[in-house]
Coordinates of C-alpha atoms in Angstrom, one line a residue:
M1 CA -95.5 105.8 155.5
S2 CA -95.0 106.1 151.7
A3 CA -92.3 108.3 150.2
L4 CA -93.2 112.0 149.6
K5 CA -92.7 112.9 145.9
I6 CA -91.5 116.5 145.5
A7 CA -90.9 118.0 142.1
N8 CA -89.1 121.3 141.5
A9 CA -90.4 123.5 138.7
S10 CA -88.1 126.5 138.9
G11 CA -84.4 127.0 139.4
F12 CA -84.3 130.8 138.9
Y13 CA -86.6 133.8 138.1
G14 CA -87.0 133.2 134.4
D15 CA -86.9 129.4 134.2
R16 CA -89.2 127.6 131.8
L17 CA -92.7 129.0 132.1
S18 CA -94.4 125.8 131.2
A19 CA -92.6 123.8 134.0
F20 CA -95.6 123.5 136.3
Q21 CA -97.8 122.2 133.6
E22 CA -95.2 119.8 132.3
I23 CA -94.9 118.3 135.8
L24 CA -98.6 118.1 136.2
D25 CA -98.9 116.3 132.8
G26 CA -96.0 114.0 133.5
G27 CA -97.3 111.9 136.3
P28 CA -98.3 111.9 140.0
V29 CA -96.4 114.1 142.5
D30 CA -97.3 115.3 146.0
V31 CA -95.6 118.6 146.2
I32 CA -94.2 121.1 143.6
T33 CA -91.6 123.5 144.7
G34 CA -90.1 126.5 142.9
D35 CA -86.9 128.4 143.6
Y36 CA -87.0 131.9 142.1
L37 CA -84.5 133.8 144.3
A38 CA -80.8 134.3 143.7
E39 CA -78.4 137.0 145.1
L40 CA -78.8 139.0 141.8
T41 CA -82.6 138.4 141.8
M42 CA -82.9 140.1 145.2
L43 CA -81.3 143.2 143.7
I44 CA -83.7 143.1 140.7
L45 CA -86.7 142.8 143.0
G46 CA -85.4 145.5 145.2
R47 CA -85.2 147.9 142.3
D48 CA -88.7 146.7 141.2
K49 CA -90.2 147.4 144.7
A50 CA -88.5 150.8 144.9
K51 CA -90.4 151.8 141.7
D52 CA -93.7 150.1 142.8
P53 CA -94.3 149.3 146.5
D54 CA -96.8 146.7 145.4
G55 CA -94.2 144.8 143.4
G56 CA -91.1 142.9 144.6
Y57 CA -92.2 139.4 143.9
A58 CA -91.7 136.9 141.0
K59 CA -94.6 137.8 138.6
T60 CA -93.9 134.7 136.5
F61 CA -95.2 132.4 139.3
L62 CA -98.5 134.2 139.2
A63 CA -98.7 133.7 135.5
Q64 CA -97.9 130.0 136.0
M65 CA -100.7 129.6 138.5
Q66 CA -103.2 131.2 136.1
G67 CA -103.2 128.0 134.1
C68 CA -102.4 125.4 136.9
L69 CA -104.2 126.4 140.0
A70 CA -107.4 124.4 139.3
S71 CA -105.4 121.2 138.6
V72 CA -103.2 121.7 141.7
V73 CA -106.2 122.1 144.0
E74 CA -108.2 119.3 142.4
R75 CA -105.3 116.8 142.7
K76 CA -104.5 117.9 146.2
I77 CA -100.9 118.8 145.2
K78 CA -99.2 121.2 147.6
V79 CA -97.1 124.1 146.1
V80 CA -94.3 125.7 148.0
V81 CA -92.3 128.6 146.4
N82 CA -90.1 131.4 147.5
A83 CA -91.6 133.6 144.7
G84 CA -92.7 136.1 147.3
G85 CA -89.3 137.7 147.2
L86 CA -89.5 141.0 149.0
N87 CA -93.3 141.0 149.1
P88 CA -94.8 137.6 150.0
A89 CA -97.9 139.3 151.4
G90 CA -98.4 141.1 148.1
L91 CA -98.1 137.8 146.1
S92 CA -100.4 135.9 148.4
G93 CA -103.0 138.6 148.0
K94 CA -102.7 138.3 144.2
L95 CA -103.1 134.6 144.5
R96 CA -106.3 135.0 146.6
E97 CA -107.7 137.3 143.9
L98 CA -106.8 134.7 141.3
S99 CA -108.5 132.0 143.3
V100 CA -111.7 134.0 143.5
S101 CA -111.6 134.9 139.8
L102 CA -111.1 131.3 138.7
G103 CA -113.6 130.0 141.2
V104 CA -111.0 127.7 142.7
P105 CA -111.1 127.5 146.6
A106 CA -107.3 127.6 147.2
K107 CA -106.0 128.0 150.7
I108 CA -103.0 130.4 150.7
A109 CA -100.4 131.0 153.4
Y110 CA -97.2 133.0 153.4
V111 CA -94.0 133.1 155.4
H112 CA -92.3 136.4 156.2
G113 CA -90.1 138.1 158.8
D114 CA -86.9 137.7 156.7
D115 CA -87.0 141.3 155.5
L116 CA -84.7 143.3 157.8
L117 CA -84.5 146.5 155.8
A118 CA -86.3 148.7 158.3
R119 CA -83.8 147.5 161.0
A120 CA -80.6 147.4 158.8
E121 CA -78.9 150.4 160.4
E122 CA -79.8 149.1 163.9
L123 CA -78.3 145.7 163.1
G124 CA -75.1 147.2 161.7
F125 CA -75.8 146.8 158.0
G126 CA -75.8 150.4 157.0
S127 CA -78.4 151.6 154.4
P128 CA -78.7 148.8 151.8
L129 CA -81.4 148.5 149.1
T130 CA -82.4 145.0 150.4
A131 CA -81.5 143.1 153.6
N132 CA -83.0 139.6 154.0
A133 CA -82.2 136.8 156.4
Y134 CA -82.3 133.2 155.2
L135 CA -85.1 131.5 157.1
G136 CA -85.6 127.7 157.5
G137 CA -88.3 125.3 156.6
F138 CA -90.4 125.0 159.7
G139 CA -92.6 128.0 159.0
I140 CA -93.5 126.2 155.7
A141 CA -94.2 123.0 157.6
R142 CA -96.6 124.8 160.0
A143 CA -98.4 126.4 157.1
L144 CA -98.8 123.0 155.3
A145 CA -100.0 121.4 158.6
A146 CA -102.6 124.1 158.8
G147 CA -104.0 123.0 155.5
A148 CA -102.4 125.4 153.1
D149 CA -102.6 124.5 149.4
I150 CA -99.9 127.1 148.4
V151 CA -97.2 128.4 150.6
V152 CA -95.4 131.6 149.4
T153 CA -92.2 132.7 151.2
G154 CA -89.7 135.5 151.2
R155 CA -86.0 134.7 151.5
V156 CA -85.7 131.1 152.8
T157 CA -82.8 128.9 151.9
D158 CA -83.3 127.1 148.7
A159 CA -83.3 123.7 150.3
S160 CA -85.9 124.9 153.0
L161 CA -88.7 124.5 150.4
V162 CA -88.1 120.7 150.5
V163 CA -87.3 120.6 154.2
G164 CA -90.5 122.3 155.1
A165 CA -92.6 119.9 152.9
A166 CA -90.9 116.8 154.3
A167 CA -91.0 118.0 157.9
A168 CA -94.8 118.5 157.6
H169 CA -95.5 115.2 155.9
F170 CA -93.4 113.1 158.3
N171 CA -94.0 115.2 161.4
W172 CA -90.3 115.6 162.1
E173 CA -89.0 117.2 165.3
R174 CA -86.8 120.3 165.2
T175 CA -83.9 118.1 166.5
D176 CA -84.2 115.4 163.9
Y177 CA -80.9 116.7 162.4
D178 CA -80.1 113.6 160.3
R179 CA -83.5 113.6 158.7
I180 CA -83.5 117.3 158.1
A181 CA -80.0 117.1 156.6
G182 CA -81.2 114.4 154.3
A183 CA -84.0 116.6 153.0
M184 CA -81.5 119.5 152.7
A185 CA -79.3 117.3 150.5
A186 CA -82.3 116.3 148.3
G187 CA -83.4 119.9 148.2
H188 CA -80.0 121.1 147.2
V189 CA -80.0 118.5 144.3
I190 CA -83.4 119.6 142.9
E191 CA -83.3 123.3 143.7
C192 CA -81.7 124.2 140.3
G193 CA -84.3 122.4 138.3
T194 CA -82.9 120.7 135.2
Q195 CA -79.3 121.0 136.4
A196 CA -80.1 117.7 138.2
T197 CA -81.3 116.0 135.0
G198 CA -78.3 116.7 132.8
G199 CA -78.2 120.5 132.4
N200 CA -74.8 122.2 132.6
Y201 CA -73.2 118.7 133.0
A202 CA -69.5 118.3 132.2
F203 CA -70.1 115.1 130.3
F204 CA -73.1 116.6 128.5
D205 CA -72.5 114.5 125.4
R206 CA -73.5 111.4 127.3
I207 CA -76.9 112.8 128.2
P208 CA -79.8 111.6 125.9
D209 CA -82.3 114.1 124.5
M210 CA -81.3 117.4 126.1
H211 CA -83.8 119.2 123.8
R212 CA -86.2 119.5 126.7
A213 CA -84.9 118.0 129.9
G214 CA -87.4 116.9 132.5
F215 CA -87.6 118.5 135.9
P216 CA -86.2 116.6 138.9
I217 CA -88.2 114.8 141.5
A218 CA -87.1 113.8 145.0
E219 CA -88.9 110.8 146.6
I220 CA -88.2 111.4 150.3
E221 CA -88.5 108.7 152.9
A222 CA -89.4 109.2 156.6
D223 CA -85.7 108.8 157.6
G224 CA -84.6 111.6 155.3
S225 CA -83.1 109.4 152.6
A226 CA -84.3 110.1 149.0
V227 CA -84.4 108.8 145.5
I228 CA -83.7 111.5 142.8
T229 CA -85.6 110.8 139.6
K230 CA -87.8 112.5 136.9
H231 CA -91.0 111.7 135.1
P232 CA -90.8 108.9 132.5
G233 CA -90.5 110.0 128.9
T234 CA -89.0 113.4 129.7
G235 CA -85.6 114.4 128.3
G236 CA -82.3 114.4 130.1
A237 CA -81.1 111.8 132.6
V238 CA -80.6 111.3 136.4
T239 CA -77.3 109.6 137.1
V240 CA -74.8 109.5 139.9
G241 CA -72.8 112.0 137.9
T242 CA -75.7 114.5 137.4
V243 CA -76.6 114.3 141.1
T244 CA -72.9 114.7 142.2
A245 CA -72.6 117.7 140.0
Q246 CA -75.5 119.4 141.8
L247 CA -74.3 118.3 145.3
V248 CA -70.9 120.0 144.9
Y249 CA -72.4 123.1 143.3
E250 CA -72.1 126.4 145.2
I251 CA -71.3 124.9 148.6
T252 CA -68.7 126.3 151.0
G253 CA -67.2 123.1 152.4
A254 CA -68.0 119.7 154.0
R255 CA -70.2 121.5 156.4
Y256 CA -73.2 123.0 154.6
A257 CA -75.0 125.4 156.9
G258 CA -78.8 125.9 157.0
P259 CA -81.1 127.5 159.6
D260 CA -82.5 124.1 160.7
A261 CA -79.3 121.9 160.6
I262 CA -75.8 121.5 159.3
L263 CA -75.6 119.1 156.4
R264 CA -72.4 117.0 156.4
M265 CA -71.6 116.8 152.7
D266 CA -68.9 114.2 153.5
S267 CA -71.6 111.8 154.7
I268 CA -73.7 111.5 151.6
Q269 CA -73.7 108.2 149.8
L270 CA -75.0 107.7 146.3
A271 CA -76.2 104.6 144.5
E272 CA -77.7 104.1 141.1
L273 CA -80.8 102.0 141.4
G274 CA -81.7 101.8 137.8
R275 CA -82.4 104.1 134.9
D276 CA -83.0 107.7 136.1
R277 CA -83.1 106.6 139.8
V278 CA -80.3 107.6 142.2
R279 CA -80.5 106.9 145.9
L280 CA -79.1 109.5 148.3
S281 CA -78.6 108.0 151.8
G282 CA -76.4 107.9 154.9
V283 CA -76.7 111.7 155.5
R284 CA -75.6 113.0 158.8
G285 CA -76.8 116.3 160.3
E286 CA -75.6 118.5 163.1
A287 CA -77.1 121.3 165.1
P288 CA -77.3 124.6 163.2
P289 CA -75.3 127.7 164.0
D290 CA -76.7 130.4 166.2
T291 CA -76.6 133.0 163.4
L292 CA -78.5 133.4 160.1
K293 CA -77.0 134.6 156.9
V294 CA -78.3 137.9 155.6
S295 CA -78.3 138.8 151.9
L296 CA -77.5 142.5 151.5
N297 CA -77.7 144.4 148.3
Q298 CA -77.0 148.1 147.8
L299 CA -76.6 150.4 144.8
G300 CA -72.9 150.8 144.1
G301 CA -73.1 153.6 141.6
F302 CA -73.1 153.7 137.8
R303 CA -71.1 151.8 135.2
N304 CA -70.5 151.9 131.4
E305 CA -68.5 149.7 129.0
V306 CA -66.8 150.1 125.7
S307 CA -65.2 147.2 123.8
F308 CA -62.6 148.0 121.1
V309 CA -61.8 145.5 118.3
F310 CA -58.2 145.0 117.2
T311 CA -57.6 143.0 114.0
G312 CA -54.4 141.5 112.7
L313 CA -50.9 142.6 113.8
D314 CA -49.6 144.6 116.8
I315 CA -52.5 143.8 119.1
E316 CA -50.6 144.8 122.3
K317 CA -49.4 148.1 120.7
K318 CA -53.0 149.0 119.6
A319 CA -54.3 148.3 123.1
E320 CA -51.6 150.5 124.6
L321 CA -52.5 153.4 122.2
V322 CA -56.2 153.2 123.3
R323 CA -55.2 153.2 127.0
S324 CA -53.0 156.2 126.6
Q325 CA -55.6 158.2 124.6
L326 CA -58.2 157.7 127.3
A327 CA -55.9 157.9 130.3
D328 CA -57.0 161.5 131.2
V329 CA -60.7 160.9 131.0
V330 CA -61.4 157.5 132.6
P331 CA -62.0 157.6 136.4
D332 CA -59.9 155.8 139.0
G333 CA -60.8 152.1 139.3
T334 CA -61.4 151.7 135.5
S335 CA -60.7 148.1 134.5
W336 CA -59.1 147.1 131.2
T337 CA -59.2 143.5 129.9
L338 CA -57.6 142.4 126.7
A339 CA -59.1 139.2 125.4
R340 CA -56.7 137.6 122.9
T341 CA -59.2 135.8 120.8
D342 CA -57.1 136.4 117.7
H343 CA -55.3 133.6 115.8
P344 CA -52.2 133.9 113.6
D345 CA -52.8 133.7 109.9
A346 CA -56.5 133.5 110.5
E347 CA -58.9 132.6 107.7
T348 CA -61.7 134.9 108.8
E349 CA -61.5 138.4 110.1
E350 CA -63.3 137.6 113.3
T351 CA -60.8 134.9 114.2
A352 CA -58.0 137.4 113.4
S353 CA -59.4 139.9 116.0
A354 CA -58.9 140.6 119.8
I355 CA -61.1 142.7 122.0
L356 CA -60.2 145.3 124.7
H357 CA -62.9 145.8 127.2
C358 CA -62.9 149.1 129.2
V359 CA -65.3 149.3 132.2
V360 CA -65.7 152.5 134.1
R361 CA -67.6 153.1 137.3
G362 CA -68.5 156.1 139.4
P363 CA -71.2 158.0 141.3
D364 CA -71.9 160.4 138.5
P365 CA -74.0 158.8 135.7
K366 CA -73.1 161.7 133.3
R367 CA -69.3 161.3 133.7
V368 CA -69.3 157.5 133.2
G369 CA -72.2 157.7 130.7
R370 CA -72.1 159.5 127.4
A371 CA -69.3 161.8 128.5
F372 CA -67.1 158.7 128.5
S373 CA -68.5 156.5 125.7
N374 CA -68.8 159.4 123.2
L375 CA -65.1 160.0 123.6
A376 CA -64.5 156.4 122.4
V377 CA -66.0 157.5 119.1
Q378 CA -65.2 161.2 118.8
I379 CA -61.5 160.6 118.2
G380 CA -62.0 157.5 116.2
L381 CA -60.2 158.8 113.2
A382 CA -57.1 159.3 115.4
R383 CA -57.0 155.8 116.8
Y384 CA -55.4 152.6 115.6
P385 CA -55.7 151.1 112.1
G386 CA -59.0 149.2 111.7
F387 CA -60.7 151.0 114.6
H388 CA -64.2 149.9 115.4
L389 CA -66.3 149.0 118.5
T390 CA -68.6 146.1 119.2
A391 CA -71.5 148.5 119.9
P392 CA -72.3 152.2 119.6
P393 CA -71.7 154.5 122.6
G394 CA -74.3 154.0 125.4
D395 CA -75.5 155.5 128.7
A396 CA -74.4 154.5 132.1
A397 CA -76.4 152.0 134.0
P398 CA -76.7 151.5 137.8
Y399 CA -75.1 148.5 139.3
G400 CA -75.4 146.7 142.6
V401 CA -73.1 145.4 145.2
Y402 CA -73.8 142.2 147.1
L403 CA -72.5 141.6 150.7
P404 CA -73.2 138.7 153.0
G405 CA -74.0 139.6 156.6
F406 CA -74.9 137.6 159.7
V407 CA -77.4 138.2 162.5
A408 CA -78.2 136.3 165.7
A409 CA -81.1 133.8 164.9
D410 CA -83.2 135.1 167.8
Q411 CA -83.1 138.6 166.3
V412 CA -85.1 137.6 163.3
P413 CA -88.8 137.0 163.4
H414 CA -90.0 133.9 161.5
L415 CA -93.7 134.5 160.9
V416 CA -96.4 132.5 159.1
D417 CA -99.8 134.0 158.0
L418 CA -102.2 131.0 157.8
P419 CA -105.1 130.6 155.4
D420 CA -107.6 131.5 158.2
G421 CA -105.9 134.9 158.7
S422 CA -104.1 134.0 161.9
E423 CA -100.4 134.5 162.4
L424 CA -97.9 132.1 164.0
S425 CA -94.4 132.8 165.2
I426 CA -91.7 130.1 164.7
E427 CA -89.0 129.9 167.3
P428 CA -85.4 129.6 166.2
A429 CA -84.0 126.0 166.0
P430 CA -83.2 124.6 169.5
G431 CA -79.8 123.3 170.3
R432 CA -78.0 126.0 168.2
V433 CA -74.3 126.1 168.6
P434 CA -71.8 129.0 168.2
A435 CA -71.2 129.7 164.5
E436 CA -67.5 129.3 164.8
A437 CA -68.0 125.7 166.1
A438 CA -70.8 124.8 163.8
L439 CA -68.9 125.9 160.7
A440 CA -65.4 124.8 161.7
K441 CA -63.5 123.3 158.8
L442 CA -63.1 119.5 159.1
P443 CA -59.7 118.0 158.9
E444 CA -58.9 116.4 155.5
P445 CA -59.8 112.7 155.6
A446 CA -57.3 110.1 154.8
V447 CA -57.2 109.0 151.2
A448 CA -55.6 105.8 149.9
A449 CA -52.0 106.4 148.7
F450 CA -51.6 107.2 145.0
L451 CA -49.0 105.0 143.3
P452 CA -47.7 106.8 140.2
G453 CA -47.1 105.0 137.0
P454 CA -46.8 106.0 133.3
T455 CA -48.7 109.2 132.5
R456 CA -49.8 111.2 129.5
Q457 CA -50.3 115.0 129.4
L458 CA -54.0 115.6 128.8
P459 CA -56.7 118.0 129.7
L460 CA -58.0 117.3 133.3
G461 CA -61.5 117.1 131.8
R462 CA -60.7 113.9 129.9
I463 CA -61.0 112.1 133.2
A464 CA -62.6 114.5 135.7
A465 CA -65.9 116.4 135.8
A466 CA -66.5 119.8 137.4
R467 CA -69.3 122.2 138.3
S468 CA -68.7 125.8 139.4
G469 CA -70.6 128.9 140.5
D470 CA -70.8 131.9 142.7
K471 CA -71.3 132.6 146.4
G472 CA -71.4 136.4 146.5
G473 CA -67.8 137.6 145.8
D474 CA -66.4 134.1 146.2
A475 CA -66.3 131.3 143.5
N476 CA -66.8 127.6 144.1
I477 CA -65.5 124.7 142.0
G478 CA -66.4 121.0 142.7
V479 CA -64.2 118.5 140.8
W480 CA -64.8 114.7 140.9
V481 CA -64.1 111.5 139.1
E482 CA -66.5 108.7 138.3
D483 CA -64.0 105.9 138.7
A484 CA -63.2 105.0 142.3
A485 CA -59.7 103.8 141.2
A486 CA -58.9 107.3 140.0
W487 CA -60.0 109.0 143.2
P488 CA -56.6 108.8 145.0
W489 CA -54.9 110.4 142.0
L490 CA -57.4 113.3 141.9
A491 CA -57.0 113.9 145.7
D492 CA -53.2 113.8 145.4
T493 CA -53.0 115.8 142.2
L494 CA -55.5 118.6 142.6
S495 CA -54.1 120.5 145.6
V496 CA -54.5 124.2 146.3
A497 CA -51.1 124.8 144.8
A498 CA -52.0 122.9 141.7
L499 CA -55.3 124.8 141.3
K500 CA -53.5 128.1 141.6
R501 CA -51.0 127.0 138.9
L502 CA -53.7 125.8 136.6
L503 CA -55.9 128.9 137.1
P504 CA -53.5 131.8 137.3
E505 CA -56.3 134.3 138.2
T506 CA -56.5 132.6 141.6
A507 CA -52.8 132.7 142.3
E508 CA -52.9 135.7 144.7
L509 CA -56.3 134.8 146.3
T510 CA -57.2 132.7 149.4
V511 CA -58.3 129.2 148.3
E512 CA -59.8 126.6 150.5
R513 CA -59.9 122.9 149.6
H514 CA -62.5 120.4 151.0
V515 CA -62.2 116.7 150.4
L516 CA -65.4 114.6 149.9
P517 CA -64.3 110.9 149.6
N518 CA -67.9 109.5 149.3
L519 CA -68.4 111.6 146.2
F520 CA -64.8 111.1 144.9
A521 CA -64.7 114.9 144.9
V522 CA -62.6 117.9 146.0
N523 CA -64.3 121.2 146.4
F524 CA -62.6 124.6 146.2
V525 CA -63.7 128.0 147.6
I526 CA -61.9 130.9 145.9
R527 CA -62.3 134.0 148.1
G528 CA -62.8 137.3 146.4
L529 CA -62.5 136.2 142.7
L530 CA -65.8 137.8 141.9
G531 CA -65.2 141.1 143.8
E532 CA -68.5 142.5 145.2
G533 CA -70.8 140.0 143.4
V534 CA -72.2 139.4 140.0
A535 CA -74.0 142.8 139.6
S536 CA -70.8 144.9 140.2
N537 CA -67.9 142.9 138.8
S538 CA -66.6 143.2 135.2
R539 CA -64.9 139.8 135.1
F540 CA -65.5 137.7 132.1
D541 CA -68.0 135.1 133.3
P542 CA -69.0 137.2 136.4
Q543 CA -70.8 134.3 138.1
A544 CA -67.9 131.8 137.6
K545 CA -70.3 129.4 135.8
A546 CA -67.6 128.3 133.4
L547 CA -64.7 128.4 135.8
G548 CA -64.8 124.6 136.1
E549 CA -64.8 124.1 132.4
W550 CA -61.6 126.3 132.1
L551 CA -60.0 124.1 134.8
R552 CA -61.0 120.9 132.9
A553 CA -59.4 122.3 129.8
R554 CA -56.0 122.7 131.5
T555 CA -53.5 119.9 131.0
V556 CA -52.2 117.7 133.7
E557 CA -50.3 114.4 133.9
V558 CA -53.0 111.7 133.7
P559 CA -52.0 108.1 134.6
E560 CA -52.5 105.9 131.5
E561 CA -54.2 103.2 133.5
Y562 CA -57.3 105.5 133.9
L563 CA -57.6 106.1 130.2

């Protein structure tokens, strides 16, 4: 059976609107997927649905289908997206209306059952704004097998879009763990769109034509192996490096859990087959855990922020004056961050300036709103020399708190509404094992001994690449080298202790290291760096997207032989 060509047209809610059309224009594909959901997106959709019960889905997908539905159906291309968000039934209904209005006989199916909000208290999750379990890919597979042209889902894992399409095409069994894990790996690579074709890549200056990077394609074989590529003539590049960057992105260790299988990240082998073609093979899978992860979002209260600009001399004294003047009016839990962006003897006023960020939170929108921010201005004439703010005083805004939860897999319905109006129920994966065993940390593999020689103190990034991101309140950094000869040095040098020294913000936190020899990579999970998630924390770079670049800028002793 020939390979299944799956292109991904969306990495987040707000990705390039023309992506579907670009993929259709670029060449033949069998399936187009779209990932619209992130932890923050679920909060946004939750607030949307609270205002309008008919909302709660990614409206941009509907706009994309307005121009593409006819081509998709005519060319017999399947579309699988999680754009249904909190209302897959509502989106599928809108798609049916669109189908009728365009005169295009599209068969629509949707997957649901992930929404646990009505049972949240019963399941021990309190009273959140949203509560959604991560479903797997076999509901999607059943919908495609029943003839659906478009499958809309709620909260499934990002890789499940690809798993479902591949499982349907190749008729995989639920216990084909190696094959499923191979599709999970391919799905993880392409789920973030152009990040697999050079976007956000550490060695970005090596990527040709990033003006308009092409969207990635996974050519999946019956055994679960895949080739990652893109349409000819599109911008960006697919290399072992760009694929590695996405593989180590936002994972939690060598065992990457999904509802249908555990992907052993340490088993993946990469090989460059030619220009823009990277083979992904050797993937091993294991039985999935007996629990499903649950994404929980709740409203945390209200927040407001004022940023004070200090220019020239005595920066620390100016900051202390502001803190003392506001000490009696800011609530408990206020965070102060002084960003020393100033330079001595600077040639411009901006480069002579530092910024003090003050973030307040509380349950009362009036107290943390204008009652607070107006005070920053009202005594402006009694502040420090050169007083000014980066923005005028503003109102408080609500913020959300993200929490991960877990629920027994057999407590979550996995339902599929087929094009003919019938409904199917998908049983949880057979052979599930207790989560403690399924997710147990693997012992660090042996790495060839590093023999030190002459070194030079240089930024880590002169020899190593990195990619970082968020997992709720935790941060993740994957670091790797391209040269196999430098791998023992990286594994020896970049220990947990070294990471804490290089990134002092992590010094007091729990840090886990996972070693991935096939990828010449080490992966770190930094527990609690991001507090209660992106929507609530006031950290600079709240999603840790640039944490890896900070690490690469730190200096280490680099052996001269690798330079």
